[in-house]
GROMACS .gro file of C-alpha atoms in nm:
model
  135
    1MET     CA    1  10.556   8.725  12.708
    2SER     CA    2  10.181   8.702  12.676
    3GLN     CA    3   9.961   8.832  12.955
    4ASN     CA    4   9.714   8.559  12.860
    5VAL     CA    5   9.919   8.244  12.914
    6VAL     CA    6  10.093   8.128  13.232
    7LEU     CA    7  10.351   7.852  13.192
    8ILE     CA    8  10.378   7.613  13.487
    9ARG     CA    9  10.683   7.421  13.605
   10SER     CA   10  10.736   7.189  13.902
   11ALA     CA   11  11.054   7.111  14.092
   12GLU     CA   12  10.905   6.763  14.139
   13LEU     CA   13  10.937   6.688  13.765
   14SER     CA   14  11.252   6.645  13.559
   15ASN     CA   15  11.399   6.963  13.415
   16VAL     CA   16  11.543   6.778  13.113
   17ALA     CA   17  11.237   6.862  12.899
   18GLN     CA   18  11.274   7.183  12.698
   19TYR     CA   19  10.925   7.304  12.782
   20ALA     CA   20  10.691   7.384  13.069
   21TYR     CA   21  10.476   7.094  13.184
   22ALA     CA   22  10.148   7.285  13.189
   23ALA     CA   23   9.993   7.617  13.094
   24THR     CA   24   9.683   7.809  13.197
   25ALA     CA   25   9.478   8.089  13.050
   26PRO     CA   26   9.253   8.332  13.238
   27ALA     CA   27   8.883   8.250  13.253
   28GLU     CA   28   8.796   8.542  13.025
   29ALA     CA   29   9.035   8.428  12.751
   30ARG     CA   30   8.914   8.331  12.406
   31LEU     CA   31   9.061   7.993  12.313
   32ILE     CA   32   9.188   7.940  11.960
   33PHE     CA   33   9.217   7.583  11.832
   34LEU     CA   34   9.442   7.574  11.529
   35ALA     CA   35   9.436   7.307  11.263
   36GLY     CA   36   9.766   7.132  11.212
   37ALA     CA   37  10.006   7.370  11.039
   38CYS     CA   38  10.150   7.191  10.738
   39PRO     CA   39  10.460   7.270  10.531
   40LEU     CA   40  10.254   7.385  10.235
   41ASN     CA   41  10.337   7.668   9.999
   42LEU     CA   42  10.061   7.909   9.894
   43ASP     CA   43  10.012   7.710   9.570
   44GLY     CA   44   9.949   7.391   9.773
   45SER     CA   45  10.282   7.227   9.698
   46THR     CA   46  10.482   7.073   9.981
   47ALA     CA   47  10.785   7.278  10.085
   48GLY     CA   48  11.121   7.122  10.172
   49VAL     CA   49  11.056   6.777  10.028
   50GLY     CA   50  11.269   6.525  10.219
   51ASP     CA   51  11.399   6.785  10.470
   52TYR     CA   52  11.257   6.770  10.824
   53SER     CA   53  11.408   7.102  10.931
   54ALA     CA   54  11.283   7.288  10.622
   55GLN     CA   55  10.935   7.144  10.666
   56ALA     CA   56  10.932   7.237  11.035
   57SER     CA   57  11.032   7.593  10.943
   58LYS     CA   58  10.755   7.622  10.683
   59ALA     CA   59  10.498   7.470  10.920
   60MET     CA   60  10.599   7.721  11.190
   61GLU     CA   61  10.573   8.004  10.937
   62ASN     CA   62  10.222   7.888  10.848
   63LEU     CA   63  10.131   7.850  11.216
   64VAL     CA   64  10.231   8.212  11.280
   65ILE     CA   65  10.016   8.325  10.985
   66ALA     CA   66   9.715   8.129  11.118
   67LEU     CA   67   9.768   8.270  11.468
   68HIS     CA   68   9.783   8.624  11.328
   69ALA     CA   69   9.458   8.567  11.135
   70ALA     CA   70   9.295   8.467  11.465
   71GLY     CA   71   9.434   8.769  11.651
   72ALA     CA   72   9.711   8.584  11.832
   73ARG     CA   73  10.087   8.530  11.827
   74LEU     CA   74  10.330   8.260  11.939
   75ASP     CA   75  10.339   8.395  12.296
   76ASP     CA   76   9.965   8.323  12.319
   77VAL     CA   77  10.007   7.950  12.251
   78LEU     CA   78   9.906   7.722  12.540
   79SER     CA   79  10.026   7.390  12.396
   80THR     CA   80  10.150   7.222  12.081
   81ARG     CA   81  10.154   6.876  11.930
   82VAL     CA   82  10.434   6.817  11.678
   83LEU     CA   83  10.378   6.525  11.442
   84VAL     CA   84  10.675   6.384  11.250
   85ALA     CA   85  10.641   6.114  10.986
   86SER     CA   86  10.936   5.903  11.096
   87SER     CA   87  11.031   5.620  11.329
   88ASN     CA   88  11.383   5.764  11.368
   89GLN     CA   89  11.434   5.964  11.684
   90SER     CA   90  11.696   6.181  11.509
   91ASP     CA   91  11.428   6.308  11.267
   92LEU     CA   92  11.206   6.401  11.559
   93VAL     CA   93  11.497   6.581  11.727
   94LYS     CA   94  11.576   6.780  11.407
   95THR     CA   95  11.213   6.886  11.383
   96TRP     CA   96  11.189   6.972  11.752
   97ALA     CA   97  11.501   7.193  11.733
   98VAL     CA   98  11.330   7.415  11.476
   99VAL     CA   99  11.003   7.434  11.669
  100ARG     CA  100  11.178   7.503  11.999
  101GLU     CA  101  11.388   7.781  11.847
  102ALA     CA  102  11.082   7.946  11.693
  103PHE     CA  103  10.911   7.969  12.032
  104GLY     CA  104  11.217   8.123  12.200
  105THR     CA  105  11.166   8.187  12.570
  106HIS     CA  106  10.798   8.087  12.548
  107ASP     CA  107  10.870   7.720  12.618
  108VAL     CA  108  10.512   7.608  12.570
  109PRO     CA  109  10.403   7.258  12.682
  110SER     CA  110  10.449   7.027  12.383
  111THR     CA  111  10.416   6.670  12.271
  112LEU     CA  112  10.648   6.533  12.000
  113ILE     CA  113  10.510   6.228  11.819
  114GLY     CA  114  10.649   6.002  11.548
  115VAL     CA  115  10.373   5.888  11.310
  116THR     CA  116  10.368   5.662  11.005
  117VAL     CA  117  10.225   5.904  10.751
  118LEU     CA  118  10.073   6.253  10.720
  119GLY     CA  119   9.803   6.378  10.486
  120TYR     CA  120   9.983   6.555  10.201
  121THR     CA  121  10.220   6.413   9.942
  122ASP     CA  122  10.580   6.430  10.072
  123GLN     CA  123  10.465   6.578  10.406
  124LEU     CA  124  10.693   6.499  10.700
  125VAL     CA  125  10.585   6.753  10.965
  126GLU     CA  126  10.262   6.895  11.109
  127ILE     CA  127  10.222   7.123  11.411
  128GLU     CA  128   9.896   7.162  11.605
  129ALA     CA  129   9.844   7.437  11.862
  130VAL     CA  130   9.596   7.584  12.107
  131ALA     CA  131   9.623   7.954  12.196
  132ALA     CA  132   9.442   8.194  12.429
  133VAL     CA  133   9.386   8.568  12.395
  134ILE     CA  134   9.189   8.834  12.578
  135ASP     CA  135   9.013   9.061  12.332
   0.00000   0.00000   0.00000
């Protein structure tokens, strides 16, 4: 686990959520604000058309690449926001399962949101993140 990020839990909050409720970074950390990772292939086409899980996987893959370019990794993430173009809770749950698995034991604070539409043709998933590293 990252030396930069501390995940915070409280016995006074429900333990049903699959993530920590807060996270902190040391004062000397460099914060990295990532644009929403989209399920786009290198050629700009949308991956996994119609498949929430496939799009979540591709978005996570792209998030990892963006983190690496900024000198970070998944363990350095402080929080995420997962946007899912659906009003069906089951679609959000499918997407969340992929994101949660990708983070493993680093159960970063997250918000899962159903939205009406996302920016690219056939896009169903987008994942925003904030990370912290000490250079």
